[in-house]
GROMACS .gro file of C-alpha atoms in nm:
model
  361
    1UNK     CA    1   6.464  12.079  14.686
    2UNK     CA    2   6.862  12.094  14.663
    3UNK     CA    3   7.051  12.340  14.903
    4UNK     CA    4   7.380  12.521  14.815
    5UNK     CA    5   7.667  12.469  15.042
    6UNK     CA    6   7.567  12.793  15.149
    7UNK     CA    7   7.225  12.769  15.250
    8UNK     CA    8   7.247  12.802  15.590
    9UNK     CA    9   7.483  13.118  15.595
   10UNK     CA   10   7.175  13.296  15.415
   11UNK     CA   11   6.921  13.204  15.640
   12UNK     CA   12   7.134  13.329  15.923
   13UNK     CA   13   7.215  13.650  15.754
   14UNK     CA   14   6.825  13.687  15.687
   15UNK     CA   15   6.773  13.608  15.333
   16UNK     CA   16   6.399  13.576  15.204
   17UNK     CA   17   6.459  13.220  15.038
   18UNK     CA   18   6.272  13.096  14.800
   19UNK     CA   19   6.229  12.776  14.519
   20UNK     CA   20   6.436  12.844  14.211
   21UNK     CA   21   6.560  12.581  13.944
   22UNK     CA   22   6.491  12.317  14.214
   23UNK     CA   23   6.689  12.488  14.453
   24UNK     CA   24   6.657  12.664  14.778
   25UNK     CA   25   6.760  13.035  14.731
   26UNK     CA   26   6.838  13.420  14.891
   27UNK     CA   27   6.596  13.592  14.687
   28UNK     CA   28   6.669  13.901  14.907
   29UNK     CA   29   6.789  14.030  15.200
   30UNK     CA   30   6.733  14.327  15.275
   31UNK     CA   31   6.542  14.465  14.981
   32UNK     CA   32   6.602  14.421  14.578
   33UNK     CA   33   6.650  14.807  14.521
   34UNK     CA   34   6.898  14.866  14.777
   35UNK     CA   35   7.104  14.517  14.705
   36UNK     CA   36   7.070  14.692  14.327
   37UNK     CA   37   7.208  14.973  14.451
   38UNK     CA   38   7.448  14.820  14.640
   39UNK     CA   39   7.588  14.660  14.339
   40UNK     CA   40   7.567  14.974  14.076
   41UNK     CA   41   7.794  15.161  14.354
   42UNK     CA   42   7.970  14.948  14.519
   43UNK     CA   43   8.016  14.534  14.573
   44UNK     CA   44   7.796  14.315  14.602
   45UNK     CA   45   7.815  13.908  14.641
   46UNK     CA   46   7.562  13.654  14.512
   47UNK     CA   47   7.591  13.282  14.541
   48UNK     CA   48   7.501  13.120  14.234
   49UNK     CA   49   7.633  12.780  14.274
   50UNK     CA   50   7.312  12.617  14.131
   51UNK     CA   51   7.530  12.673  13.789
   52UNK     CA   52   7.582  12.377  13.633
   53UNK     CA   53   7.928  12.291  13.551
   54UNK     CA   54   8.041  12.020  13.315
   55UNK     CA   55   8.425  11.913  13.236
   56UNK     CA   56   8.464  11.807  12.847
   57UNK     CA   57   8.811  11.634  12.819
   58UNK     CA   58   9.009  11.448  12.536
   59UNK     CA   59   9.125  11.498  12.189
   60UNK     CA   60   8.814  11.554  12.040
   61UNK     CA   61   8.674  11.783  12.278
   62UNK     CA   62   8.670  12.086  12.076
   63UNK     CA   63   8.496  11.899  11.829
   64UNK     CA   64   8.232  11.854  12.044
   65UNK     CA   65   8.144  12.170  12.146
   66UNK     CA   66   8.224  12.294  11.801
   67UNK     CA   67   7.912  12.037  11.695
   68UNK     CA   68   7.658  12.178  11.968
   69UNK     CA   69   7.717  12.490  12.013
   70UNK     CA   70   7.668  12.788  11.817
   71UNK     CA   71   7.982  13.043  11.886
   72UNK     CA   72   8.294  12.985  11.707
   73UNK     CA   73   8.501  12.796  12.030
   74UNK     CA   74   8.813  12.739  11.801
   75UNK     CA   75   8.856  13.121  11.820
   76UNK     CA   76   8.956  13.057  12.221
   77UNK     CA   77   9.274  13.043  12.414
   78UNK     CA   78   9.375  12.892  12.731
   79UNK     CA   79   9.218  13.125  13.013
   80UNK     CA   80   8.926  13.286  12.761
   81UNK     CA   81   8.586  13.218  12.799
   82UNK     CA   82   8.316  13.279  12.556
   83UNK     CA   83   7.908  13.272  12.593
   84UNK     CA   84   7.746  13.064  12.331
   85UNK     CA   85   7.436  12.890  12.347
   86UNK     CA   86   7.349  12.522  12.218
   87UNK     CA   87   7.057  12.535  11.920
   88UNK     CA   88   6.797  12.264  11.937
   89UNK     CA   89   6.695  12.059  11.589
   90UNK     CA   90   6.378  12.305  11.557
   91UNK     CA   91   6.523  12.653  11.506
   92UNK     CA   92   6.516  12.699  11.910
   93UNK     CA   93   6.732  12.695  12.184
   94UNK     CA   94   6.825  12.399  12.457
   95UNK     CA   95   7.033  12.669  12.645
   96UNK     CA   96   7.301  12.958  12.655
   97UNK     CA   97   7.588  12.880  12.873
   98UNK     CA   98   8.008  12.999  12.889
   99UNK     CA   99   8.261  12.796  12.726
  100UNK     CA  100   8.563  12.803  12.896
  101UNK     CA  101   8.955  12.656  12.765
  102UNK     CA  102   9.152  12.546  12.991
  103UNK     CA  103   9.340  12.400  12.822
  104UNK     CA  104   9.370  12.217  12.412
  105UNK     CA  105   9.188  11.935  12.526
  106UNK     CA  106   8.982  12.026  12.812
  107UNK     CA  107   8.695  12.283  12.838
  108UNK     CA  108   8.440  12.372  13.114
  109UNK     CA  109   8.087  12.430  13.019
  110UNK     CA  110   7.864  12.632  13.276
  111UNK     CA  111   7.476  12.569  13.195
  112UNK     CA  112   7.151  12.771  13.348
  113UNK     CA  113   7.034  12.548  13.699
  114UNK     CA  114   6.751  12.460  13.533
  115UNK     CA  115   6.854  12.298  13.208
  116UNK     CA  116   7.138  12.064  13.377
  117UNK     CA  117   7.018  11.756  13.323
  118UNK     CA  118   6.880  11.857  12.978
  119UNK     CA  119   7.216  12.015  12.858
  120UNK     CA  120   7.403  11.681  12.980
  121UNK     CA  121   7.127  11.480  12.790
  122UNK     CA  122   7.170  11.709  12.479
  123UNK     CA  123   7.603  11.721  12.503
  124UNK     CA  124   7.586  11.338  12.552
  125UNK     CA  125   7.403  11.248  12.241
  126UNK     CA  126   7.656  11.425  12.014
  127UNK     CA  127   7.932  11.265  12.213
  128UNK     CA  128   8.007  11.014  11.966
  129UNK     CA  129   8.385  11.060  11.947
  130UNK     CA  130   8.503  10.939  12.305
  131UNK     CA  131   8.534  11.303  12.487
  132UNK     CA  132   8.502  11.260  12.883
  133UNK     CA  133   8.248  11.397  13.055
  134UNK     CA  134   8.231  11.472  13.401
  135UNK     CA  135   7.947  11.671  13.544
  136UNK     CA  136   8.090  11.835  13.837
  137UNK     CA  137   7.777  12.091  13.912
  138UNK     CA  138   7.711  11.899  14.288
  139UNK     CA  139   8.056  11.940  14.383
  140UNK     CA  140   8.133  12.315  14.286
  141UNK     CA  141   8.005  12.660  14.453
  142UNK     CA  142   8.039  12.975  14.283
  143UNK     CA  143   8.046  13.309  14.357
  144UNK     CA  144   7.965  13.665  14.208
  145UNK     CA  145   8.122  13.959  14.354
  146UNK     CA  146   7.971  14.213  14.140
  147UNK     CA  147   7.997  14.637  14.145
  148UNK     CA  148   8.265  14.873  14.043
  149UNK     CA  149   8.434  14.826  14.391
  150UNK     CA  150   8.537  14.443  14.328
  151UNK     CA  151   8.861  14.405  14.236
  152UNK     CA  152   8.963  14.654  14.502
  153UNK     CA  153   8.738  14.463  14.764
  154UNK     CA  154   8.919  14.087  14.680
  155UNK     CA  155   9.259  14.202  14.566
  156UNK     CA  156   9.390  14.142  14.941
  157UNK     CA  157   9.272  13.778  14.934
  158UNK     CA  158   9.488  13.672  14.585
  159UNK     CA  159   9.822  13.693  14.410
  160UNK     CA  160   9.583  13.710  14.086
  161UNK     CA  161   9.587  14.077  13.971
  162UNK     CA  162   9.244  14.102  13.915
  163UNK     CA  163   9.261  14.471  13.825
  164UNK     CA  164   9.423  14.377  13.478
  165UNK     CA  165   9.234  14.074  13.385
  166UNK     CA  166   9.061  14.135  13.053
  167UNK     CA  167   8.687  14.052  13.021
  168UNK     CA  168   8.566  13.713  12.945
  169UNK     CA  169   8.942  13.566  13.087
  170UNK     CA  170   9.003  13.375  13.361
  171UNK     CA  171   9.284  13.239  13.572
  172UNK     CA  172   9.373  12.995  13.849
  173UNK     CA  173   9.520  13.052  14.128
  174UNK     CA  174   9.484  13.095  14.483
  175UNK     CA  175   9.226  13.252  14.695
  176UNK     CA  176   9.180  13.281  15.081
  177UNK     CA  177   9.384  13.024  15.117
  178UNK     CA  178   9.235  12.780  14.891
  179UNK     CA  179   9.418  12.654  14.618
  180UNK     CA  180   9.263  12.586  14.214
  181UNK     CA  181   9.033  12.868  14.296
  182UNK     CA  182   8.910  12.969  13.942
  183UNK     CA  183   8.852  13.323  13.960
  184UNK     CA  184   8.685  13.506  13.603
  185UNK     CA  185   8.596  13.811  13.481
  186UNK     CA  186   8.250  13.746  13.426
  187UNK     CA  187   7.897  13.822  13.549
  188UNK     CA  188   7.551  13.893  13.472
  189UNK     CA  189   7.511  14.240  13.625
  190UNK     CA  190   7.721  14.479  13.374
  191UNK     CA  191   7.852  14.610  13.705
  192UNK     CA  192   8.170  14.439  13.657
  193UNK     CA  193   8.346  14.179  13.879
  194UNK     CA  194   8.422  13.781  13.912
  195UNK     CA  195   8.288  13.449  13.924
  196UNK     CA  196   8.502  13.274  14.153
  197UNK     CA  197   8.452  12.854  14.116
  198UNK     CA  198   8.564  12.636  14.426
  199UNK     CA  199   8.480  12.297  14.570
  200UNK     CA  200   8.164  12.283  14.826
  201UNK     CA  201   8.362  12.206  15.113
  202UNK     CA  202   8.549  12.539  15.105
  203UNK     CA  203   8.206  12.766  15.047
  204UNK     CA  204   8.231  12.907  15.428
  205UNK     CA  205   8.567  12.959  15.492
  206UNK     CA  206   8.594  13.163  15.137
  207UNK     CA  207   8.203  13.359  15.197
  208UNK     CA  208   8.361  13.471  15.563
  209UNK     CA  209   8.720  13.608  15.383
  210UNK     CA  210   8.516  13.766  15.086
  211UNK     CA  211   8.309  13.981  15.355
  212UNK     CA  212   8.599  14.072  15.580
  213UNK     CA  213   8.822  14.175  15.295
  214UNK     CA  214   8.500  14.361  15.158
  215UNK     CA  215   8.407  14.521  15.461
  216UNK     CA  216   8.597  14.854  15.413
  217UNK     CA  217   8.417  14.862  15.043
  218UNK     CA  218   8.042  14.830  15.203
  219UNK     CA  219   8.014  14.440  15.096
  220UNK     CA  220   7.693  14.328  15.097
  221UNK     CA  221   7.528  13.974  15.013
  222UNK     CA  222   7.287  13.950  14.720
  223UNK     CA  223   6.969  13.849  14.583
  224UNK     CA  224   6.831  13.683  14.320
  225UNK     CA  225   6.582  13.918  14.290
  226UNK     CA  226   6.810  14.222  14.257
  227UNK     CA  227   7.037  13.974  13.990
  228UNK     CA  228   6.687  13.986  13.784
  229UNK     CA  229   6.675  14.343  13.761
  230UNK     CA  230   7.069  14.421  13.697
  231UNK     CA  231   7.057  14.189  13.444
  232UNK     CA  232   6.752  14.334  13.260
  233UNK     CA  233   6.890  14.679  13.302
  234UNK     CA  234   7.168  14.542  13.063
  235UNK     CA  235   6.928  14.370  12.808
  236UNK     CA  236   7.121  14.027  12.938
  237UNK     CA  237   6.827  13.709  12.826
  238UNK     CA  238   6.732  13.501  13.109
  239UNK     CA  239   6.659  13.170  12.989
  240UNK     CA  240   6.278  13.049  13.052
  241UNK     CA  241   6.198  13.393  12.992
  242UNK     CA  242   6.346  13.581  12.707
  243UNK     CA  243   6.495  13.239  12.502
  244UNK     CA  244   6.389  12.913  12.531
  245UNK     CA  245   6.317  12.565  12.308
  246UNK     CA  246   6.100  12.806  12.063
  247UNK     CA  247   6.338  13.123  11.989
  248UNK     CA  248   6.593  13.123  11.753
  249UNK     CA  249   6.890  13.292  11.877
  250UNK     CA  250   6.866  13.513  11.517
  251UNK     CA  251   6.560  13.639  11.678
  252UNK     CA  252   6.645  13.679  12.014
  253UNK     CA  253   6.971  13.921  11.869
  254UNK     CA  254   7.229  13.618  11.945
  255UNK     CA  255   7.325  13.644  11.580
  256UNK     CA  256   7.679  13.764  11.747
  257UNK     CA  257   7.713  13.401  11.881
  258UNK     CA  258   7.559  13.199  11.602
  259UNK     CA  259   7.902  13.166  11.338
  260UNK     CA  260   7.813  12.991  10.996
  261UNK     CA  261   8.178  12.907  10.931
  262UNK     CA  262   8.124  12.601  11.079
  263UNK     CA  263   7.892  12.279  11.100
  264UNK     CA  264   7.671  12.302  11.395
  265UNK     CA  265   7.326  12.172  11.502
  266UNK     CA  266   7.077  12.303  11.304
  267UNK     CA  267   7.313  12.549  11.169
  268UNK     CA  268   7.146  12.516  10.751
  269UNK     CA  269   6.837  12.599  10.902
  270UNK     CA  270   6.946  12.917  11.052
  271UNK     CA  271   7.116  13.001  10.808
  272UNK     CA  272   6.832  12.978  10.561
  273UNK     CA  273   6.584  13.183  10.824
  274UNK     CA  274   6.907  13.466  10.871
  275UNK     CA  275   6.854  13.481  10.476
  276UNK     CA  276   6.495  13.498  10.415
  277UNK     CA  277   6.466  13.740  10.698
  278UNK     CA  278   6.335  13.713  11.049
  279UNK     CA  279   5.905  13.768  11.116
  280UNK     CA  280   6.014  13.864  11.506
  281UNK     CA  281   6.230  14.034  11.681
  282UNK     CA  282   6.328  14.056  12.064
  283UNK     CA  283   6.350  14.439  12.138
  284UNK     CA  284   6.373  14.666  12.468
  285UNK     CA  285   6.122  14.922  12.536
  286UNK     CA  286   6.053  15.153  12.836
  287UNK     CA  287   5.711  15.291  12.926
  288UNK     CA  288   5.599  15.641  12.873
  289UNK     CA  289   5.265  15.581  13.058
  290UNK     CA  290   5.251  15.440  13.409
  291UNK     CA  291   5.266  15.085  13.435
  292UNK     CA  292   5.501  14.779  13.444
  293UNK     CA  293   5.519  14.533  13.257
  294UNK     CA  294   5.542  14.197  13.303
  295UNK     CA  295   5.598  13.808  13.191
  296UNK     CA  296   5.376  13.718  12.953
  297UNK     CA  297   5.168  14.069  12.904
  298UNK     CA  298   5.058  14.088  12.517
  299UNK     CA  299   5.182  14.361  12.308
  300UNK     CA  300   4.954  14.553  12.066
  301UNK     CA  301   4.933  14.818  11.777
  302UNK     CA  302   4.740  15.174  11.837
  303UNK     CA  303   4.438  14.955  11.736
  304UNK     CA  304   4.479  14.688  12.004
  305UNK     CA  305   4.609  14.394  11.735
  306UNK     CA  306   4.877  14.155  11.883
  307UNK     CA  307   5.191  14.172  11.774
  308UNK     CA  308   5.382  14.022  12.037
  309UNK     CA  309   5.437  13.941  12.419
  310UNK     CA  310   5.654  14.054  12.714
  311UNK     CA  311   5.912  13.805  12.808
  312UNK     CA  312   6.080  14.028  13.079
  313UNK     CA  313   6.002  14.358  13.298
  314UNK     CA  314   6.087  14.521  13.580
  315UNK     CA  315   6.037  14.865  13.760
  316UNK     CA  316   6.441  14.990  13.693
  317UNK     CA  317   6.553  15.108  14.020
  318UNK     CA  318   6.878  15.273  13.878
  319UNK     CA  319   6.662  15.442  13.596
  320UNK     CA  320   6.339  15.499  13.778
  321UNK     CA  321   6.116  15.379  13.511
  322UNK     CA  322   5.959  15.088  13.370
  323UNK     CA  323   6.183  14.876  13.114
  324UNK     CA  324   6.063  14.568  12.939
  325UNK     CA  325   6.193  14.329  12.663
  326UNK     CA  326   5.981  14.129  12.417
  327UNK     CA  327   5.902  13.965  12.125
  328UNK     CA  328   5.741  14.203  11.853
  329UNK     CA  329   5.656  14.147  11.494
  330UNK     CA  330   5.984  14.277  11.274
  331UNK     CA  331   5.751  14.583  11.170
  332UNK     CA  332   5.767  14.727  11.507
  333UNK     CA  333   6.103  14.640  11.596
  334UNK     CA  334   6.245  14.992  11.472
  335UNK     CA  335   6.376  15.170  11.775
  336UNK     CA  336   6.181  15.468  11.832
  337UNK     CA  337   5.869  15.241  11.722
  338UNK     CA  338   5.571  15.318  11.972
  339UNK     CA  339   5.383  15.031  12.112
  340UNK     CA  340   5.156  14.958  12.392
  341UNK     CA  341   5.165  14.702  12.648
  342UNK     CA  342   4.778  14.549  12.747
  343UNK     CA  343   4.825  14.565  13.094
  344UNK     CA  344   4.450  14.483  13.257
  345UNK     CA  345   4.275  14.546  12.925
  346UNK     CA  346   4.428  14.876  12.919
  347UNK     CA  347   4.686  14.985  12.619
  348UNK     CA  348   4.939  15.144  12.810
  349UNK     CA  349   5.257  15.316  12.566
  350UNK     CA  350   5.580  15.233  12.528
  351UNK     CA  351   5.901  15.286  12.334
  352UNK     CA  352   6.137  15.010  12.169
  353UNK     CA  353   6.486  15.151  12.282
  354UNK     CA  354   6.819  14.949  12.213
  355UNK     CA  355   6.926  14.773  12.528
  356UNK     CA  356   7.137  14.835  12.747
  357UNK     CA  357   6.881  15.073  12.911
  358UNK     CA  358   7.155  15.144  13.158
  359UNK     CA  359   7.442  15.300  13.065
  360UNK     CA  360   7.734  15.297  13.361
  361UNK     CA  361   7.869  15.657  13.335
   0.00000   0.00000   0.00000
């Protein structure tokens, strides 16, 4: 099992660490509802440096990434990212990852921990024009600092003004000292906040600035257990769960990131499935009866039928219900659509709702 450069740190601080994507990691520290919280209200910081990272350099770069993945990456600018995922040959999908421009002719691609070596696999086989490739996901930590309170919190540690970076942009610059820090305005929490990319050998010195600079804002580290349930409170897919080698990103509501005005793998055949129309759907719904549900749960009609499966759910600790997403046949997708989750051979109701299920007021 791989460690992060930061491994250690969390076991010191407490974390609960556990096996994820091959990698040892803070699940939680001191509880996933108050490191929700904590993140909701205030700051919060995850490490997330099992995020693959992969440089694509060279004329043809573009090219590339215009050939695998499905978002229009033409449509970006130097210091814009863009989330995109790359469509297998079968309808499904190998991955969703960002896309960042650095510059004309060289991009950064940032893949889920677990696909790494399957998104280099995939990228490499379409490589047949000459673009460099480094993989540089060993080398590289990265950072969320997540929660309304985050700009505020890091400002003192940057010349960057972070408080007027637009979403999905990103700049270089330096940070605690540390120069070719790439700090973004990204994340997976809708809490808002950056993803700040570094090399290993700097992951202390920057985790001990980030917390005394945060201190006055009620910094506190992060979970991947409370990442789970921000995300899901946003209707954000995890990959593995909610998308995977079997969903079509038209299903899975990634129509937004599939663009037919280009060639791209598989593109035809999503187009043809966009025009005949889709037999599933993934939705959100939130319980009226007690009961959560979970990974995998069947969904059913009023007379028990199947008509789909849970792929996420979670007990929402800033809503205080249960909130679920799934796959249901397109005749149930409707919002407002009541359908029951068979949770130990009991039909317990639910509601499709449109995600996000939290709305930041």
């Amino acid at each position: 099992m791989k460690n992060t450069a930061l491994t250690d740190t969390h076991i010191k601080a407490g974390a609960k660490m556990v096996p994820f994507a091959g990698y040892n990691m803070p699940v939680q520290y001191v509880g996933i509802n108050a490191e929700h919280e904590t993140v909701r209200k205030a700051v919060g910081v995850f490490d997330v440096s099992h995020m693959g990272e992969f440089i694509l350099k060279g004329e043809n770069a573009l090219d590339l990434i215009q050939r695998v993945t499905s978002n229009d990456a033409s449509k970006l600018y130097d210091g814009k990212v863009q989330y995109s995922c790359l469509p297998n040959e079968d309808g499904g999908i190998v991955d969703d990852l960002l896309v960042y421009r650095i510059d004309e002719k060289t991009y950064m691609l940032v893949v889920n921990a677990s696909n790494i070596e399957k998104d280099w696999e995939w990228i490499s086989k379409y490589n047949t024009n000459g673009v460099e490739m480094k993989n540089i996901s060993d080398r590289t930590s990265l950072l969320a600092i997540q929660g309304p309170k985050a700009a505020e919190a890091l400002q003192s540690l940057t010349e960057v003004d972070l408080v007027s970076m637009e979403y999905y942009t990103f700049k270089k610059g330096t940070f605690a000292g540390v120069d070719n820090v790439l700090i973004s305005a990204t994340g997976y929490t809708g809490a808002g906040g950056f993803e700040i990319y570094f090399e290993n050998e700097h992951a202390n010195h920057i985790w001990d600035a980030i917390f005394k600079a945060g201190e006055p804002f009620g910094i506190k580290p992060i979970g991947l257990g409370a990442r789970d349930t921000l995300r899901l409170e946003m209707g954000f897919c995890l990959y593995g769960n909610d998308i995977d080698d079997t969903t079509s990103p038209l299903e899975a509501g990634l129509g937004w990131v599939t663009k037919f005005n280009k060639e791209f793998t598989n593109a035809e055949a999503l187009q043809a499935q966009k025009q005949a129309g889709l037999s599933r759907k993934l939705v959100g719904f939130e319980m009226i009866d007690r009961g959560i549900p979970r990974h995998d749960y069947a969904i059913v009609d009023a007379d028990g039928n199947n008509i789909g499966k849970v792929t996420s759910g979670t007990q929402s600790p800033s809503l205080q219900k249960a909130i679920g997403m799934g796959y249901v046949d397109n005749a149930f997708a409707k919002e407002g659509t009541e359908i029951y989750i068979s949770i130990r051979d009991n039909k317990i109701k639910a509601r499709i709702v449109k995600p996000p299920f939290y709305k930041a007021s």
